[in-house]
Amino acid sequence: MEGIGSVILLLLISIFHTATATFYNSNCNGDALISRKSFLVAFVFETATSAYQVEGMANKDGHGPNIWDEFVKIPSTEDVEIMEKLNFDAYWFSISWSLIFPEGTGRVNWKRVAYHNRLINFMLERGITPYANLYHYNLPLALEKKYGHLFNCKVVEDFANYADFCFKTFGDRVNNWMTFNEPRVIVALGYYDGSHAPGKCSKAYSCAAGNSGTEPYIMAHNLLLSHVAVV
């Protein structure tokens, strides 16, 4: 029976491969031959979400907790254990500026520092090399309100202080650091067309505030200064 099952599986794979090749063969982009006309009229195309994943925390707007709100409080190392089982060498993760410094500067959230210490230590125990990224699209809102986005050059000093804290706190175990994840995306989507936070662009792109002709360049300039300040 195992042999028959293997043959059936290979047959199904072959059919899928043939169908896929038929769709994509004459157009490498795969967008010319696949359309709604390729499916039955009654076929329903839909998107979906889970209430728990999109509606927020249980302590907001009178919500009562559910079993998952309680379950996720249990510390888990499953992700790192899976990396070890899959024989990965390294894990690239982001440190959130506003979780370390809730106001962007000054007061330190030591609970979050302790979390990263536990994560890094466990990774090393399992033979996983940590690669830490300092900024992944998430400027602290406090600095956004204080400076009016990253246009103010004072944010360069704040970023350098945040980075220096991370280097001193985690650098005895983390040797690989990245400053900004995808800086082009930060500039172009956040300040040119407004499709990413903080949603700044010219009125022609339907943004409430911003200037697509000047602000992306100022933003890019300050990103470069911030990078240089810490390397």
GROMACS .gro file of N, CA and C in nm, residues 125-205:
model
  243
  125GLU      N    1   2.314   2.915   2.353
  125GLU     CA    2   2.313   2.781   2.411
  125GLU      C    3   2.280   2.675   2.307
  126ARG      N    4   2.197   2.712   2.209
  126ARG     CA    5   2.155   2.619   2.105
  126ARG      C    6   2.241   2.627   1.979
  127GLY      N    7   2.349   2.704   1.986
  127GLY     CA    8   2.440   2.711   1.872
  127GLY      C    9   2.393   2.800   1.759
  128ILE      N   10   2.300   2.894   1.788
  128ILE     CA   11   2.248   2.987   1.687
  128ILE      C   12   2.316   3.122   1.706
  129THR      N   13   2.379   3.173   1.601
  129THR     CA   14   2.447   3.303   1.610
  129THR      C   15   2.348   3.417   1.592
  130PRO      N   16   2.343   3.511   1.687
  130PRO     CA   17   2.248   3.623   1.676
  130PRO      C   18   2.297   3.733   1.583
  131TYR      N   19   2.207   3.779   1.496
  131TYR     CA   20   2.229   3.896   1.411
  131TYR      C   21   2.121   3.998   1.448
  132ALA      N   22   2.159   4.111   1.503
  132ALA     CA   23   2.061   4.207   1.555
  132ALA      C   24   2.046   4.329   1.464
  133ASN      N   25   1.921   4.364   1.436
  133ASN     CA   26   1.888   4.484   1.358
  133ASN      C   27   1.829   4.589   1.452
  134LEU      N   28   1.873   4.714   1.438
  134LEU     CA   29   1.834   4.819   1.531
  134LEU      C   30   1.707   4.895   1.492
  135TYR      N   31   1.671   4.892   1.364
  135TYR     CA   32   1.557   4.972   1.320
  135TYR      C   33   1.485   4.904   1.206
  136HIS      N   34   1.358   4.874   1.227
  136HIS     CA   35   1.278   4.808   1.124
  136HIS      C   36   1.148   4.885   1.105
  137TYR      N   37   1.157   5.004   1.048
  137TYR     CA   38   1.043   5.090   1.015
  137TYR      C   39   0.973   5.153   1.136
  138ASN      N   40   1.027   5.137   1.258
  138ASN     CA   41   0.947   5.170   1.377
  138ASN      C   42   1.009   5.279   1.464
  139LEU      N   43   1.009   5.400   1.415
  139LEU     CA   44   1.053   5.515   1.495
  139LEU      C   45   0.960   5.530   1.615
  140PRO      N   46   1.013   5.552   1.736
  140PRO     CA   47   0.926   5.576   1.852
  140PRO      C   48   0.830   5.692   1.826
  141LEU      N   49   0.704   5.670   1.855
  141LEU     CA   50   0.603   5.773   1.831
  141LEU      C   51   0.634   5.900   1.909
  142ALA      N   52   0.695   5.886   2.026
  142ALA     CA   53   0.729   6.004   2.106
  142ALA      C   54   0.824   6.096   2.031
  143LEU      N   55   0.919   6.039   1.956
  143LEU     CA   56   1.012   6.122   1.879
  143LEU      C   57   0.945   6.178   1.755
  144GLU      N   58   0.852   6.102   1.696
  144GLU     CA   59   0.774   6.152   1.583
  144GLU      C   60   0.701   6.280   1.623
  145LYS      N   61   0.641   6.279   1.741
  145LYS     CA   62   0.567   6.396   1.788
  145LYS      C   63   0.661   6.507   1.833
  146LYS      N   64   0.774   6.471   1.889
  146LYS     CA   65   0.869   6.570   1.942
  146LYS      C   66   0.940   6.645   1.832
  147TYR      N   67   0.985   6.572   1.729
  147TYR     CA   68   1.068   6.633   1.625
  147TYR      C   69   0.995   6.660   1.495
  148GLY      N   70   0.880   6.598   1.476
  148GLY     CA   71   0.816   6.610   1.345
  148GLY      C   72   0.884   6.519   1.245
  149HIS      N   73   0.888   6.391   1.277
  149HIS     CA   74   0.946   6.287   1.191
  149HIS      C   75   1.098   6.286   1.203
  150LEU      N   76   1.163   6.215   1.115
  150LEU     CA   77   1.310   6.204   1.117
  150LEU      C   78   1.378   6.320   1.045
  151PHE      N   79   1.302   6.426   1.019
  151PHE     CA   80   1.361   6.538   0.948
  151PHE      C   81   1.454   6.620   1.038
  152ASN      N   82   1.432   6.615   1.167
  152ASN     CA   83   1.512   6.691   1.262
  152ASN      C   84   1.642   6.616   1.287
  153CYS      N   85   1.754   6.684   1.269
  153CYS     CA   86   1.883   6.618   1.283
  153CYS      C   87   1.911   6.573   1.426
  154LYS      N   88   1.831   6.621   1.523
  154LYS     CA   89   1.851   6.578   1.662
  154LYS      C   90   1.825   6.429   1.678
  155VAL      N   91   1.745   6.372   1.587
  155VAL     CA   92   1.716   6.230   1.597
  155VAL      C   93   1.841   6.146   1.573
  156VAL      N   94   1.940   6.203   1.506
  156VAL     CA   95   2.065   6.131   1.481
  156VAL      C   96   2.134   6.098   1.613
  157GLU      N   97   2.140   6.195   1.701
  157GLU     CA   98   2.201   6.174   1.832
  157GLU      C   99   2.122   6.073   1.915
  158ASP      N  100   1.990   6.082   1.908
  158ASP     CA  101   1.905   5.988   1.983
  158ASP      C  102   1.926   5.845   1.934
  159PHE      N  103   1.934   5.828   1.802
  159PHE     CA  104   1.956   5.694   1.748
  159PHE      C  105   2.093   5.642   1.790
  160ALA      N  106   2.193   5.730   1.788
  160ALA     CA  107   2.328   5.688   1.829
  160ALA      C  108   2.330   5.645   1.975
  161ASN      N  109   2.257   5.716   2.061
  161ASN     CA  110   2.251   5.679   2.202
  161ASN      C  111   2.180   5.545   2.222
  162TYR      N  112   2.071   5.526   2.147
  162TYR     CA  113   1.998   5.398   2.152
  162TYR      C  114   2.088   5.284   2.106
  163ALA      N  115   2.159   5.305   1.996
  163ALA     CA  116   2.249   5.202   1.943
  163ALA      C  117   2.362   5.173   2.042
  164ASP      N  118   2.418   5.279   2.101
  164ASP     CA  119   2.527   5.261   2.196
  164ASP      C  120   2.481   5.180   2.318
  165PHE      N  121   2.358   5.205   2.362
  165PHE     CA  122   2.303   5.127   2.474
  165PHE      C  123   2.295   4.979   2.437
  166CYS      N  124   2.246   4.951   2.316
  166CYS     CA  125   2.233   4.812   2.272
  166CYS      C  126   2.370   4.745   2.259
  167PHE      N  127   2.468   4.820   2.205
  167PHE     CA  128   2.602   4.763   2.190
  167PHE      C  129   2.660   4.727   2.327
  168LYS      N  130   2.644   4.818   2.424
  168LYS     CA  131   2.701   4.795   2.556
  168LYS      C  132   2.626   4.685   2.632
  169THR      N  133   2.495   4.674   2.607
  169THR     CA  134   2.413   4.579   2.681
  169THR      C  135   2.420   4.439   2.623
  170PHE      N  136   2.419   4.429   2.491
  170PHE     CA  137   2.413   4.297   2.425
  170PHE      C  138   2.542   4.262   2.349
  171GLY      N  139   2.630   4.359   2.334
  171GLY     CA  140   2.747   4.342   2.247
  171GLY      C  141   2.848   4.241   2.295
  172ASP      N  142   2.842   4.203   2.422
  172ASP     CA  143   2.933   4.099   2.470
  172ASP      C  144   2.899   3.963   2.412
  173ARG      N  145   2.777   3.950   2.355
  173ARG     CA  146   2.733   3.824   2.296
  173ARG      C  147   2.691   3.838   2.150
  174VAL      N  148   2.657   3.960   2.107
  174VAL     CA  149   2.615   3.985   1.970
  174VAL      C  150   2.726   4.058   1.896
  175ASN      N  151   2.781   3.995   1.794
  175ASN     CA  152   2.890   4.055   1.717
  175ASN      C  153   2.846   4.107   1.581
  176ASN      N  154   2.724   4.076   1.541
  176ASN     CA  155   2.675   4.112   1.408
  176ASN      C  156   2.556   4.207   1.423
  177TRP      N  157   2.572   4.329   1.367
  177TRP     CA  158   2.469   4.432   1.384
  177TRP      C  159   2.432   4.494   1.251
  178MET      N  160   2.305   4.528   1.235
  178MET     CA  161   2.254   4.606   1.123
  178MET      C  162   2.190   4.732   1.179
  179THR      N  163   2.205   4.844   1.109
  179THR     CA  164   2.148   4.969   1.158
  179THR      C  165   2.003   4.985   1.113
  180PHE      N  166   1.980   4.994   0.981
  180PHE     CA  167   1.844   5.017   0.928
  180PHE      C  168   1.806   4.907   0.830
  181ASN      N  169   1.690   4.848   0.853
  181ASN     CA  170   1.638   4.750   0.758
  181ASN      C  171   1.574   4.822   0.640
  182GLU      N  172   1.621   4.792   0.520
  182GLU     CA  173   1.566   4.847   0.395
  182GLU      C  174   1.543   4.998   0.401
  183PRO      N  175   1.649   5.076   0.410
  183PRO     CA  176   1.634   5.221   0.419
  183PRO      C  177   1.559   5.282   0.300
  184ARG      N  178   1.571   5.222   0.182
  184ARG     CA  179   1.498   5.275   0.067
  184ARG      C  180   1.348   5.266   0.089
  185VAL      N  181   1.303   5.156   0.150
  185VAL     CA  182   1.160   5.140   0.178
  185VAL      C  183   1.114   5.243   0.281
  186ILE      N  184   1.196   5.267   0.384
  186ILE     CA  185   1.162   5.367   0.485
  186ILE      C  186   1.138   5.502   0.418
  187VAL      N  187   1.227   5.539   0.328
  187VAL     CA  188   1.219   5.670   0.262
  187VAL      C  189   1.107   5.674   0.158
  188ALA      N  190   1.106   5.580   0.066
  188ALA     CA  191   1.015   5.587  -0.048
  188ALA      C  192   0.869   5.564  -0.008
  189LEU      N  193   0.846   5.464   0.076
  189LEU     CA  194   0.708   5.430   0.110
  189LEU      C  195   0.655   5.510   0.229
  190GLY      N  196   0.745   5.556   0.313
  190GLY     CA  197   0.700   5.635   0.427
  190GLY      C  198   0.687   5.783   0.398
  191TYR      N  199   0.766   5.835   0.300
  191TYR     CA  200   0.773   5.979   0.279
  191TYR      C  201   0.755   6.023   0.134
  192TYR      N  202   0.750   5.926   0.042
  192TYR     CA  203   0.728   5.964  -0.098
  192TYR      C  204   0.585   5.935  -0.142
  193ASP      N  205   0.538   5.809  -0.121
  193ASP     CA  206   0.399   5.780  -0.162
  193ASP      C  207   0.307   5.756  -0.042
  194GLY      N  208   0.363   5.754   0.079
  194GLY     CA  209   0.281   5.746   0.199
  194GLY      C  210   0.213   5.614   0.226
  195SER      N  211   0.258   5.507   0.161
  195SER     CA  212   0.191   5.378   0.181
  195SER      C  213   0.237   5.306   0.308
  196HIS      N  214   0.349   5.352   0.367
  196HIS     CA  215   0.395   5.300   0.495
  196HIS      C  216   0.393   5.411   0.599
  197ALA      N  217   0.398   5.372   0.726
  197ALA     CA  218   0.407   5.472   0.834
  197ALA      C  219   0.533   5.557   0.815
  198PRO      N  220   0.521   5.690   0.841
  198PRO     CA  221   0.408   5.762   0.899
  198PRO      C  222   0.308   5.816   0.796
  199GLY      N  223   0.314   5.769   0.673
  199GLY     CA  224   0.215   5.808   0.572
  199GLY      C  225   0.227   5.951   0.526
  200LYS      N  226   0.350   5.997   0.498
  200LYS     CA  227   0.373   6.134   0.454
  200LYS      C  228   0.398   6.139   0.304
  201CYS      N  229   0.331   6.230   0.234
  201CYS     CA  230   0.353   6.249   0.091
  201CYS      C  231   0.277   6.373   0.045
  202SER      N  232   0.296   6.410  -0.080
  202SER     CA  233   0.225   6.525  -0.135
  202SER      C  234   0.077   6.495  -0.153
  203LYS      N  235  -0.004   6.599  -0.165
  203LYS     CA  236  -0.148   6.582  -0.180
  203LYS      C  237  -0.183   6.502  -0.306
  204ALA      N  238  -0.095   6.508  -0.405
  204ALA     CA  239  -0.120   6.433  -0.528
  204ALA      C  240  -0.129   6.283  -0.503
  205TYR      N  241  -0.065   6.238  -0.396
  205TYR     CA  242  -0.070   6.097  -0.358
  205TYR      C  243  -0.173   6.071  -0.248
   0.00000   0.00000   0.00000
